Coordinates of C-alpha atoms in Angstrom, one line a residue:
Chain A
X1 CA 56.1 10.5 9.2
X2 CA 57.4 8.1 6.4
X3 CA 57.4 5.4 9.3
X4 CA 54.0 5.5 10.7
X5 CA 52.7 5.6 6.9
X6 CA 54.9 2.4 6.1
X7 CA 53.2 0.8 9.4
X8 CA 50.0 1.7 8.4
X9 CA 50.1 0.2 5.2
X10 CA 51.1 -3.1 7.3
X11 CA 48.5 -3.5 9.3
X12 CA 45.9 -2.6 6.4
X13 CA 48.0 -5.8 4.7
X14 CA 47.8 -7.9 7.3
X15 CA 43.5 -7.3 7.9
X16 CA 43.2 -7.5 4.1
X17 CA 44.8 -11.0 4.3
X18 CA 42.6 -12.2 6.8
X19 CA 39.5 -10.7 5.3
X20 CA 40.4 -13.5 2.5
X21 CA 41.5 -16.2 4.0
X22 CA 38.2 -15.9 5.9
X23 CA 36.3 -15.7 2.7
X24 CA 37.9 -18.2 1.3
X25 CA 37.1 -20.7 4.2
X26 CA 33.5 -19.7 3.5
X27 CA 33.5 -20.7 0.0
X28 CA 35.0 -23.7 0.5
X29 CA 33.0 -24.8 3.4
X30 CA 29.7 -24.1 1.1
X31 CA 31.0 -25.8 -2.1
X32 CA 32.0 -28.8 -0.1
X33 CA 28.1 -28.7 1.9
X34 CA 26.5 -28.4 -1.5
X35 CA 28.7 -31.4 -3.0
X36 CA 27.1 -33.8 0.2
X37 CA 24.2 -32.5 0.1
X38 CA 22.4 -35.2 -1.8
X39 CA 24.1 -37.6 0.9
X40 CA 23.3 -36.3 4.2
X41 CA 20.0 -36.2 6.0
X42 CA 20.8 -33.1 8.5
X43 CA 20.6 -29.7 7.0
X44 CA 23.3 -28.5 5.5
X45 CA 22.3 -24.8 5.6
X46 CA 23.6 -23.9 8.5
X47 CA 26.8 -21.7 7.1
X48 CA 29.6 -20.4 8.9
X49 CA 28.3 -17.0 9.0
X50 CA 24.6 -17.7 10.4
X51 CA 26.4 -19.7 13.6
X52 CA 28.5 -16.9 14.1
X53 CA 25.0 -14.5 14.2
X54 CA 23.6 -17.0 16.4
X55 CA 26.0 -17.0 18.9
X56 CA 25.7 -12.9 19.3
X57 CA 21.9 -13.0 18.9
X58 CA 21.7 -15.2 22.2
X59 CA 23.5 -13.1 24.4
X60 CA 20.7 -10.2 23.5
X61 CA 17.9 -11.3 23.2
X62 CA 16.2 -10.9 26.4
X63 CA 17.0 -7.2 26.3
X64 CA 13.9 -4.3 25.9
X65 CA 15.5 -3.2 22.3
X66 CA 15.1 -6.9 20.5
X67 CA 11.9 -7.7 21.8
X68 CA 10.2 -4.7 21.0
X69 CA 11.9 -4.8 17.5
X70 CA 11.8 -8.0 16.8
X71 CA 8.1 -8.9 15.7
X72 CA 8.4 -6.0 12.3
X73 CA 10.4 -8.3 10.5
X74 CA 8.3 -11.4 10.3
X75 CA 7.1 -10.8 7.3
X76 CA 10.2 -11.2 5.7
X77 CA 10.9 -14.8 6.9
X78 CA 10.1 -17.6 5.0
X79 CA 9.5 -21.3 5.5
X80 CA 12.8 -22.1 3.6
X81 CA 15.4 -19.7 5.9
X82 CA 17.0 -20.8 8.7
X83 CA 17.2 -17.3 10.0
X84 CA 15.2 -15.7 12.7
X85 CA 13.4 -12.0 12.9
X86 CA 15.9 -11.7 16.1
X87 CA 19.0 -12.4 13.6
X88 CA 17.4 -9.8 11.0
X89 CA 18.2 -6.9 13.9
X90 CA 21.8 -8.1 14.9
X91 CA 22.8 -8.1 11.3
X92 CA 21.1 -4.5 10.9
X93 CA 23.2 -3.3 14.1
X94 CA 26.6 -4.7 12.6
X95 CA 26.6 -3.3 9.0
X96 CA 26.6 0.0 10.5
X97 CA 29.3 -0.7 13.3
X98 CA 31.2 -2.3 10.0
X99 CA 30.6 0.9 8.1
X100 CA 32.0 2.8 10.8
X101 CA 35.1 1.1 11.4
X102 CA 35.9 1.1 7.6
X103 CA 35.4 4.9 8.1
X104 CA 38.1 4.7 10.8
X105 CA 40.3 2.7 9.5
X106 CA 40.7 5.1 6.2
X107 CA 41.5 7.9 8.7
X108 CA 44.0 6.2 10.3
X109 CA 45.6 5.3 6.6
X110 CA 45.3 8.4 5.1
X111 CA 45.4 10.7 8.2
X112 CA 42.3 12.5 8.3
X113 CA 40.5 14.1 10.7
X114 CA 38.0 12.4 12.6
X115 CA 34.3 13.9 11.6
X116 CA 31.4 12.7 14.0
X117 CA 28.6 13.6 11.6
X118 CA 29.9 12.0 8.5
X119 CA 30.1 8.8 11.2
X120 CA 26.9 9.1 12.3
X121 CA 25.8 8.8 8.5
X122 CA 27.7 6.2 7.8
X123 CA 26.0 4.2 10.6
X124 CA 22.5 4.9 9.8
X125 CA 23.2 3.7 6.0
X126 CA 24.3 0.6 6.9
X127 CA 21.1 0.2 9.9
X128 CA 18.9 0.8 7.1
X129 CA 20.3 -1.0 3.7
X130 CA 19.1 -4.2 4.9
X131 CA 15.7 -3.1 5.0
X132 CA 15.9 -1.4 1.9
X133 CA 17.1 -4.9 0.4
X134 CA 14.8 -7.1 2.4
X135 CA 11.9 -4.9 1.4
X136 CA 12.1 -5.1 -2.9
X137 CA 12.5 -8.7 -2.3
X138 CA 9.5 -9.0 -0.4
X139 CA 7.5 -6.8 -3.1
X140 CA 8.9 -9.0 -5.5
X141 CA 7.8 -11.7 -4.2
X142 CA 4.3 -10.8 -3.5
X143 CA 3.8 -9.0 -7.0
X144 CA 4.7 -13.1 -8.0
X145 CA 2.2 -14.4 -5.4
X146 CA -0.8 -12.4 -6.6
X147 CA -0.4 -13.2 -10.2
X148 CA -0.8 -17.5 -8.9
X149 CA -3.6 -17.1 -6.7
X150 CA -6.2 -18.2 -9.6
X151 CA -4.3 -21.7 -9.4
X152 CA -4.8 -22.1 -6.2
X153 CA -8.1 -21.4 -6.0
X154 CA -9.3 -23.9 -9.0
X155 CA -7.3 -26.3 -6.8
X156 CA -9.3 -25.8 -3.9
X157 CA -12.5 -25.7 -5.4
X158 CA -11.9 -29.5 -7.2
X159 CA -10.6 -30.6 -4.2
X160 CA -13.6 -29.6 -1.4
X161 CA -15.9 -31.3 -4.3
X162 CA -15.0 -35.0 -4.0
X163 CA -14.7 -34.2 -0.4
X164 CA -11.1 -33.7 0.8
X165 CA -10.7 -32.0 4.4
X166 CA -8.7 -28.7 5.0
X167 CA -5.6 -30.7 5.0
X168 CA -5.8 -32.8 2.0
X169 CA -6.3 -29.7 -0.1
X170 CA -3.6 -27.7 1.3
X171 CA -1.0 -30.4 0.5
X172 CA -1.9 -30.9 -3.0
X173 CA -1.8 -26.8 -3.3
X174 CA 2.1 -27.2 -2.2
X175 CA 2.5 -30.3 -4.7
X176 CA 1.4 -27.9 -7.6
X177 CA 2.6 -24.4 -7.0
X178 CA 5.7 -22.7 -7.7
X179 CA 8.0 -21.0 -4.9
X180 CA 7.3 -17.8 -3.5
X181 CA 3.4 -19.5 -2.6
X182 CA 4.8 -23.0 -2.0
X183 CA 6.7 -21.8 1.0
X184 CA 3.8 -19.7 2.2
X185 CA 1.3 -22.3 2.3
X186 CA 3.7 -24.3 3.9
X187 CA 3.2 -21.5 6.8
X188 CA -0.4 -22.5 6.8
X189 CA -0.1 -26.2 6.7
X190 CA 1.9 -25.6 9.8
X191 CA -0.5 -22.7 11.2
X192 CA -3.7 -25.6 10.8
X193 CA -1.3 -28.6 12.5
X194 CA -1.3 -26.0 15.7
X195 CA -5.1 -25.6 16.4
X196 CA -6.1 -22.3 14.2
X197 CA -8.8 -22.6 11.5
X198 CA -8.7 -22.4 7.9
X199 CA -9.9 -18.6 7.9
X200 CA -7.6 -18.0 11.0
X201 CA -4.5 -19.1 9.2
X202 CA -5.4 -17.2 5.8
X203 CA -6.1 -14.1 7.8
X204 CA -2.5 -14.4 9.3
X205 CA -1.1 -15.1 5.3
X206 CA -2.8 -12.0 4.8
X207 CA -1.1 -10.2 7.4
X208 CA 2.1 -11.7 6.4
X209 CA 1.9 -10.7 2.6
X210 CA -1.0 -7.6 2.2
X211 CA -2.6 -9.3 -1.0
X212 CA -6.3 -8.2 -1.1
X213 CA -7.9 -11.5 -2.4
X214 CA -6.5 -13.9 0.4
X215 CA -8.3 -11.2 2.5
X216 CA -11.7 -12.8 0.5
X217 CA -10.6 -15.8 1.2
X218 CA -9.8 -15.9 4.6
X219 CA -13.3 -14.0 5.3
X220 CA -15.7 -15.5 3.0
X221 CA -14.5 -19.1 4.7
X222 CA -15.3 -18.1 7.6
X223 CA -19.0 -17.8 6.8
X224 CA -18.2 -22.1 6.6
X225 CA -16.3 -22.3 9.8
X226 CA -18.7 -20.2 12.1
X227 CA -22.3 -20.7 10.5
X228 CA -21.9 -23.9 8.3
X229 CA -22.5 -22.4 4.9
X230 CA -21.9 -25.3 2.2
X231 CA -18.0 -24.6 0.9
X232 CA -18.5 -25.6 -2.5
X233 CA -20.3 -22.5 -3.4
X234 CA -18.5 -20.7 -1.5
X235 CA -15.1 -21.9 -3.3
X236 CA -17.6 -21.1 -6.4
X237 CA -18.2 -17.6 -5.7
X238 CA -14.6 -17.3 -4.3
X239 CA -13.1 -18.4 -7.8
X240 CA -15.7 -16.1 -9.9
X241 CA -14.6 -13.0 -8.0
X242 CA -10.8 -13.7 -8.0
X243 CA -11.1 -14.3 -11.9
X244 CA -12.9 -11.5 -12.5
X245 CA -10.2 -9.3 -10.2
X246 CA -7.6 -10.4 -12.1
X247 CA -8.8 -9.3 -15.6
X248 CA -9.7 -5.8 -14.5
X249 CA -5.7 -5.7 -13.3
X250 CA -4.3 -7.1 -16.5
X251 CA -6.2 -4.6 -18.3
X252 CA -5.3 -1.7 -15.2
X253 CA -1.6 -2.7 -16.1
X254 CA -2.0 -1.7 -19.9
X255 CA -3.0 1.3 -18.9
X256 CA -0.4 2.1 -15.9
X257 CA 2.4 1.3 -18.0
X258 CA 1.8 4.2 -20.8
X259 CA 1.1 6.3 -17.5
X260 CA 4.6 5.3 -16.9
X261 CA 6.5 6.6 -20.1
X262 CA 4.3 9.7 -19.2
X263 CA 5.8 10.6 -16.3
X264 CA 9.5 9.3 -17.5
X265 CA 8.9 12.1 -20.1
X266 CA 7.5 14.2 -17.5
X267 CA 10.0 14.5 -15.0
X268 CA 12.5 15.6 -17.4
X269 CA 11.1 18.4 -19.3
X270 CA 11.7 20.9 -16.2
X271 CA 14.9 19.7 -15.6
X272 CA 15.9 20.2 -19.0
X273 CA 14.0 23.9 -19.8
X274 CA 15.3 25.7 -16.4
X275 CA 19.0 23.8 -17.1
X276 CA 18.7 25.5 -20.8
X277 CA 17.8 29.2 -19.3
X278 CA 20.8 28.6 -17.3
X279 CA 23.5 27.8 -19.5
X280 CA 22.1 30.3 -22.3
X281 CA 22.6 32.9 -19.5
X282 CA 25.7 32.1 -17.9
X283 CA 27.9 35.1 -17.9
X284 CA 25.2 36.9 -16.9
X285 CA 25.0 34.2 -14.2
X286 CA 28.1 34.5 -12.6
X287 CA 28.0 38.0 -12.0
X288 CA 25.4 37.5 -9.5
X289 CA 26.5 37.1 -5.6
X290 CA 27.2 33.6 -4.6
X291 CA 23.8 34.4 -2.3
X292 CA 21.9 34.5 -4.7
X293 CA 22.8 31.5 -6.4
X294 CA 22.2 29.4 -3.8
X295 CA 19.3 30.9 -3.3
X296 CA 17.7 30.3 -6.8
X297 CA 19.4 26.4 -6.8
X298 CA 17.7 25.4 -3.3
X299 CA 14.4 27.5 -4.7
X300 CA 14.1 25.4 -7.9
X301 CA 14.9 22.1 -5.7
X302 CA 12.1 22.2 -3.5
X303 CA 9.6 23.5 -6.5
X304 CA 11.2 20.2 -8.9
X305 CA 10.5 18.3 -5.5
X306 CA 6.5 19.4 -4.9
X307 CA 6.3 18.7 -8.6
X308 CA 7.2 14.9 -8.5
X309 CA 5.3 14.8 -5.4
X310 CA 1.9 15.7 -6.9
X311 CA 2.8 13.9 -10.2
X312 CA 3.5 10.5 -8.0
X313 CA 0.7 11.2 -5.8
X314 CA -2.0 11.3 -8.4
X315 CA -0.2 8.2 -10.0
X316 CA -0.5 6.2 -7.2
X317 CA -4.2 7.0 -6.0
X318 CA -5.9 4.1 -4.7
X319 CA -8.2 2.2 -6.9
Chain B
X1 CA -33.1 22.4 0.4
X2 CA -33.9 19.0 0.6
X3 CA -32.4 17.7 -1.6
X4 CA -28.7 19.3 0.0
X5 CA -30.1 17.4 3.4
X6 CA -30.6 14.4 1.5
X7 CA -26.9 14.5 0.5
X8 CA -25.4 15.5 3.6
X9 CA -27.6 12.4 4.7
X10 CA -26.0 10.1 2.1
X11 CA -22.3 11.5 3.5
X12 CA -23.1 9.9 6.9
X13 CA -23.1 13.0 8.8
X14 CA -25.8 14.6 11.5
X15 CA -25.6 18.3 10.0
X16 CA -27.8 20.6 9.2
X17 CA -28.5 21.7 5.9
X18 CA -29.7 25.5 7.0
X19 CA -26.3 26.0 8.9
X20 CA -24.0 24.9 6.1
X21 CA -26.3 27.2 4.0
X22 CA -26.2 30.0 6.0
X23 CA -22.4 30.0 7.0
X24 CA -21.0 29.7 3.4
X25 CA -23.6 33.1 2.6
X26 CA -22.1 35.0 5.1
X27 CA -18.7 33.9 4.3
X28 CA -19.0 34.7 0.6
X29 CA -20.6 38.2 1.6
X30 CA -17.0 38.9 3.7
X31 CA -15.3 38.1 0.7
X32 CA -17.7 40.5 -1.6
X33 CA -17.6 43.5 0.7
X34 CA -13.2 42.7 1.4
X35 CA -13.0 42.7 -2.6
X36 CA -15.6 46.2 -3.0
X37 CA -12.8 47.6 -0.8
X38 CA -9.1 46.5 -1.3
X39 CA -9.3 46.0 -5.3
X40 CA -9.0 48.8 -7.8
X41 CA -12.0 47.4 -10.4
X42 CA -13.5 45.8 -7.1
X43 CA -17.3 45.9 -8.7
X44 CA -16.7 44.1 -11.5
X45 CA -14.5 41.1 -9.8
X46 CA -16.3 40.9 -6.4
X47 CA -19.9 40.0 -7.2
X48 CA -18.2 37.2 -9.9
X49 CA -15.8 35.8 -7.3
X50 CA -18.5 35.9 -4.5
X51 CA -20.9 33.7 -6.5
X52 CA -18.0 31.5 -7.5
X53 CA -17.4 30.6 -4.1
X54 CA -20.8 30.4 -3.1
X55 CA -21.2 27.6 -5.9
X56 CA -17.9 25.6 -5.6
X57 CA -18.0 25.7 -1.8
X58 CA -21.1 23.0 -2.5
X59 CA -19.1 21.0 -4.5
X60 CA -16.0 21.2 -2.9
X61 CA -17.4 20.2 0.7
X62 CA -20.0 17.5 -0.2
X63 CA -20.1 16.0 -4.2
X64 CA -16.7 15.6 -4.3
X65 CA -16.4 13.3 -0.8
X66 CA -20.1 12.0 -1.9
X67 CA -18.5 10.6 -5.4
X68 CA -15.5 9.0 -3.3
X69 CA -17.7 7.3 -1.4
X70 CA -19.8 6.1 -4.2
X71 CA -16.5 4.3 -5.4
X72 CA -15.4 3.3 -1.9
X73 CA -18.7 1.4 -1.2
X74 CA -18.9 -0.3 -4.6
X75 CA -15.5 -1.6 -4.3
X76 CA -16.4 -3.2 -0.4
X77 CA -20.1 -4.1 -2.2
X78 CA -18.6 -6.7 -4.7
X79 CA -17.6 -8.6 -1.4
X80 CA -20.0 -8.0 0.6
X81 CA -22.6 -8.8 -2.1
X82 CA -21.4 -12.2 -2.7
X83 CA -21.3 -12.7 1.0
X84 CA -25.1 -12.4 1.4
X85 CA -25.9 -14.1 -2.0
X86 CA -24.0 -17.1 -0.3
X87 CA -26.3 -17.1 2.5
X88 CA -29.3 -16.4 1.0
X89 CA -28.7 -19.7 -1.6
X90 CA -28.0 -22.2 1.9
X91 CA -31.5 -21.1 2.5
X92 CA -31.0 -18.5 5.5
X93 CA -33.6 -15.4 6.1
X94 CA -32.9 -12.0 5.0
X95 CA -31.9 -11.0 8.6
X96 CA -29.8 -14.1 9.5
X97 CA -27.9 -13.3 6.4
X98 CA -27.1 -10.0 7.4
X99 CA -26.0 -10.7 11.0
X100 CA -24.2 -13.3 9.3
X101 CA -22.1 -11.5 6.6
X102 CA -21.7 -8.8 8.7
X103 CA -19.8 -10.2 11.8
X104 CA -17.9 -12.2 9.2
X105 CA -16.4 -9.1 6.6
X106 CA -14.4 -6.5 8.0
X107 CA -15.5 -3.2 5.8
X108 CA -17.5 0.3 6.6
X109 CA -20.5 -1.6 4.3
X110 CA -20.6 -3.8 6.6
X111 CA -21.2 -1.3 9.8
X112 CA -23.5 0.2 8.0
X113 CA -25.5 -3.0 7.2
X114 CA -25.1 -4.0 11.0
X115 CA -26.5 -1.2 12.3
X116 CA -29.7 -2.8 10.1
X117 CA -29.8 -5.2 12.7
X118 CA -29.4 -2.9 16.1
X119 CA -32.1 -0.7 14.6
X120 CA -34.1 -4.1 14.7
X121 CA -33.4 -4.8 18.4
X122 CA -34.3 -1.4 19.4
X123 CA -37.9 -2.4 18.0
X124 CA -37.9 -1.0 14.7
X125 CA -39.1 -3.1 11.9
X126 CA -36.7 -4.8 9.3
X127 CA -38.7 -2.7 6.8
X128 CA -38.2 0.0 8.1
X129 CA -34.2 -0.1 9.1
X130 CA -34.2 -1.4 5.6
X131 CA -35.6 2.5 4.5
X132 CA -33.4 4.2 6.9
X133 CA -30.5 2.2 5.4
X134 CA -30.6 3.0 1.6
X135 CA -30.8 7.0 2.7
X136 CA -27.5 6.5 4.3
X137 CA -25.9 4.5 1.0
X138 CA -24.9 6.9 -1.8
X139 CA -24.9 4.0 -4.7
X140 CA -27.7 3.2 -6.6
X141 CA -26.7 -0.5 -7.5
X142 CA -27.0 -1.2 -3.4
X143 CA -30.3 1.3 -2.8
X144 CA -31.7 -1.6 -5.6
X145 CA -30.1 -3.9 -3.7
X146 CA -31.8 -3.2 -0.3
X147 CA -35.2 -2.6 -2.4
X148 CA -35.0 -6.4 -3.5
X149 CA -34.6 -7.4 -0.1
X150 CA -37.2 -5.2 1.3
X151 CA -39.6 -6.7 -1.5
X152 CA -39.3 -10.1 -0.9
X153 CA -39.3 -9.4 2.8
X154 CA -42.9 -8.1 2.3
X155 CA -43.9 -10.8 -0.1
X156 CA -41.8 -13.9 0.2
X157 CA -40.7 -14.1 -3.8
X158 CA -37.0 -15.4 -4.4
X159 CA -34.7 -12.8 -4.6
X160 CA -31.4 -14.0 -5.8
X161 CA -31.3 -13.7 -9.5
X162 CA -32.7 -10.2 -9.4
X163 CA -29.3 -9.6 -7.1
X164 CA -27.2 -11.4 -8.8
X165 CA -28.2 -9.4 -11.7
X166 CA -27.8 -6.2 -9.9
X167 CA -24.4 -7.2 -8.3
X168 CA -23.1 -7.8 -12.4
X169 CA -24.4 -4.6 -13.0
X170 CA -22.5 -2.9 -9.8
X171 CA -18.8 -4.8 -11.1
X172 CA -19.2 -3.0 -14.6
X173 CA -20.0 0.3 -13.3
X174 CA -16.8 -0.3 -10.8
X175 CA -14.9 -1.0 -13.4
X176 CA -15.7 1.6 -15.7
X177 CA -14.6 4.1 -13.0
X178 CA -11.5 2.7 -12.6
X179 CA -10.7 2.8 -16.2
X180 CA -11.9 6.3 -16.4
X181 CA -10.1 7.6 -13.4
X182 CA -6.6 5.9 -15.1
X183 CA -7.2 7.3 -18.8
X184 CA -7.6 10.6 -17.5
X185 CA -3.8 11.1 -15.2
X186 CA -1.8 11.7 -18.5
X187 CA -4.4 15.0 -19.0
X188 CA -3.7 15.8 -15.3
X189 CA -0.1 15.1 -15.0
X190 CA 0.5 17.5 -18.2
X191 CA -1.5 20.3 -17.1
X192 CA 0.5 20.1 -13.3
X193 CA 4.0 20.6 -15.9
X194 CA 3.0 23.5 -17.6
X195 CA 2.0 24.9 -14.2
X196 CA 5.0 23.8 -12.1
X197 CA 7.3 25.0 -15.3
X198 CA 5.8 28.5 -15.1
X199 CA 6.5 28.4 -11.6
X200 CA 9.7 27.6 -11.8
X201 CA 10.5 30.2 -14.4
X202 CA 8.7 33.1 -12.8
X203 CA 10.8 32.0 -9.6
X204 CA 13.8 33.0 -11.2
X205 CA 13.8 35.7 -13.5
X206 CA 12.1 37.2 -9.8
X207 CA 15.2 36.1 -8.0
X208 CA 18.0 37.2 -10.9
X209 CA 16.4 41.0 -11.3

């Protein structure tokens, strides 16, 4: 038995090893991009890992699962990445198959037995942490978006006034705003250079991001693309309702936050009392059956679970 | 009498005013005579409980729907509002306006406000579709709304100060809901404790005897 342990302990060397010498490539080969970067005119972006995605991604494409799947993770792309919504999936599918063979390697090392739930687990963690990931980033980034929409609109109302097409205006709104918008009107630009009209390619920037005012936008415009209502008072009444949004949030957010400690305080005072009863009473405690005691633990779960439930339902009521 | 059709009116429903009278009387009259007969002090509890029902059953079913709607159309109004003050100012006609706001905004105002224009198709008069509209809109910043444009419809003034006084008006008393409705969670959320914590404890002192 001594033997096979000695063995296993080899081969774990041996796939540590080249986990790092792979990782050190990687690092290298980015420091070294970065370092040209200023002297090269392709993209450098184009790392070691997403060549290796692509390769995969192509052989699978065409199959019933990715294009079905595929078209729910747009919203996450961006005009900077060099990733597709395709590549999104086969990274999903790998973390888990990753997860799992860690799972099996550690069995082999320490000699457990093989459990097929525990596996199963294991895989669905690792389909689902990149979503979990992707999906704060994207609510960070939108929470960013909405508070820079006001800029964007004084910019378009100045511009349509000494005349400047669709165009002109949406280029000087990428000169002037910061990142998470500058990337997204880039989207537009892009959307306008295809055929689609300005509403059009708001409408899909709504879709893309869920933020209620480029909903406005995109519709009130329209009222100059399809019945030739004069734009500068529609950029007027645009910019009055969008400023007058804003301060009724900033004022909502006062408020929300002090909701917050509430419930912070909230959520722990049941906790705390029914955990009190139970240590005061603990001898008295373990004399019950062990029945019992799992009864009364799953029992005060699901009550402690309804109770966050309503508290976080009437927290988040739509206003 | 009326004035519960004129409310089930205002919810958007085709109901009938004596049915939803008559079914919650017979159903509080089931509870009354179940109450006479199960409970120990039955004619003291079951003529108070009956009545209770009887009342809250009104306000359960229709005031409390009615005030979400209030909210729900004020919110789509602000937009929808501007929309048609847009029009009006490139010099377009009350019904043009409509059409035109309404194919453009995506919102249950603006069914409601193209159905205005069907009703005029069928051979009604924009008056008239006009009258049938505000019954169906619970807010009274839109019924004055509608009244402006059914004024100037009949006498040709100009119409879009008065509604862009109105539409002011509207945004504050939005707002003021809002606010309201967020000051008052913290009472809410401490009176769902103290009932969830006497749950909890009843649960299990019950499960320990």
């Amino acid at each position: 038995m001594e033997e096979y342990k000695i063995m296993f302990q080899i081969i774990a060397f041996v796939f540590i090893f080249i986990l790092v010498y792979y990782l050190y490539r990687y690092i290298i080969y980015i420091f070294r991009a970065h370092r040209l970067k200023s002297y090269t005119i392709k993209n450098t972006k184009k790392n070691y890992v997403y060549s290796n995605i692509d390769k995969i991604t192509k052989k699978f494409v065409n199959l019933n699962f990715y294009q079905k799947r595929k078209n729910r993770y747009d919203k996450y792309l961006t005009s900077n990445t060099v990733y597709n919504s395709s590549h999104i999936l086969t990274l999903k599918l790998f973390t888990g198959v990753l997860l799992v063979l860690v799972y099996l390697f550690e069995c082999m090392l320490y000699k457990l037995n093989l459990n097929l739930f525990i596996a199963i687990i294991l895989y669905l963690v690792g389909y689902y942490i990149i979503d979990i990931i992707l999906y704060f980033e994207y609510s960070n980034k939108v929470l960013k978006m909405d508070n820079n929409l006001t800029k964007v609109m004084i910019i378009m109302n100045n511009g349509y006034r000494v005349n400047k097409n669709h165009r002109e205006v949406i280029d000087a709104i990428i000169e002037e705003v910061r990142e998470p918008l500058k990337s997204e009107f880039k989207i537009v630009r892009n959307d306008l250079s295809k055929g689609l009209d300005i509403s059009n390619s708001l409408f899909r920037m709504y879709e893309r991001t869920g933020i209620e005012k480029v909903l406005y936008m995109s519709e009130l415009l329209g009222l100059n693309v399809k019945y030739g209502i004069s734009i500068i008072d529609i950029c007027d009444a645009l910019e009055k309702m969008i400023c007058k949004k804003e301060k009724r949030e900033f004022y909502l957010l006062r408020l929300k936050n002090t909701n917050k400690l509430v419930i912070s305080l909230l959520a722990i005072i049941p906790l705390f009392v029914v955990g009190l009863l139970i240590i005061m009473n603990y001898d008295y405690f373990l004399m019950l059956e062990l029945n019992k005691i799992i009864i009364i633990t799953l029992g005060e779960l699901f009550i402690y679970i309804v109770y966050m439930f309503v508290i976080l339902s009437v927290f988040r009521r739509e206003l | 009498m009326k004035k519960l059709q004129r409310k089930i009116k205002l919810l958007g429903i085709n109901y009938d005013a004596n049915i939803f009278n008559s079914l919650r009387l017979v159903f509080s009259l089931i509870l009354f005579f179940y109450l006479i007969f199960s409970i120990k002090y039955g004619y003291i509890i079951a003529p108070l409980i009956a009545i209770i029902f009887y009342l809250l059953s009104e306000y359960v079913v229709i005031d409390i729907p009615l005030r979400n709607k209030i909210i729900n159309m004020e919110k789509e109004g602000i937009e929808y509002v501007s929309s048609l003050l847009l029009n009006l100012k490139n010099s377009k006609s009350i019904r043009v306006s409509i059409k035109n706001s309404s194919r453009v905004i995506n919102s249950d105002l603006s069914k409601e406000f193209s159905q205005v224009i069907n009703d005029t198709k069928i051979g009604l008069t924009l008056e008239e579709s006009l009258n049938n509209l505000s019954e169906r809109i619970p807010s009274i910043f839109l019924q004055n709304i509608i009244l402006n444009l059914k004024e100037s419809d009949k006498n040709g003034t100009n119409v879009i100060n008065s509604i862009e006084r109105q539409l002011e008006a509207m945004e504050q008393h939005y707002e003021e809901i809002v606010v309201g409705k967020n000051k008052s969670i913290p009472i809410i959320m401490c009176l769902n404790t103290i009932l969830f914590l006497s749950l909890m404890i009843v649960f299990l002192f019950y499960i320990i005897k």
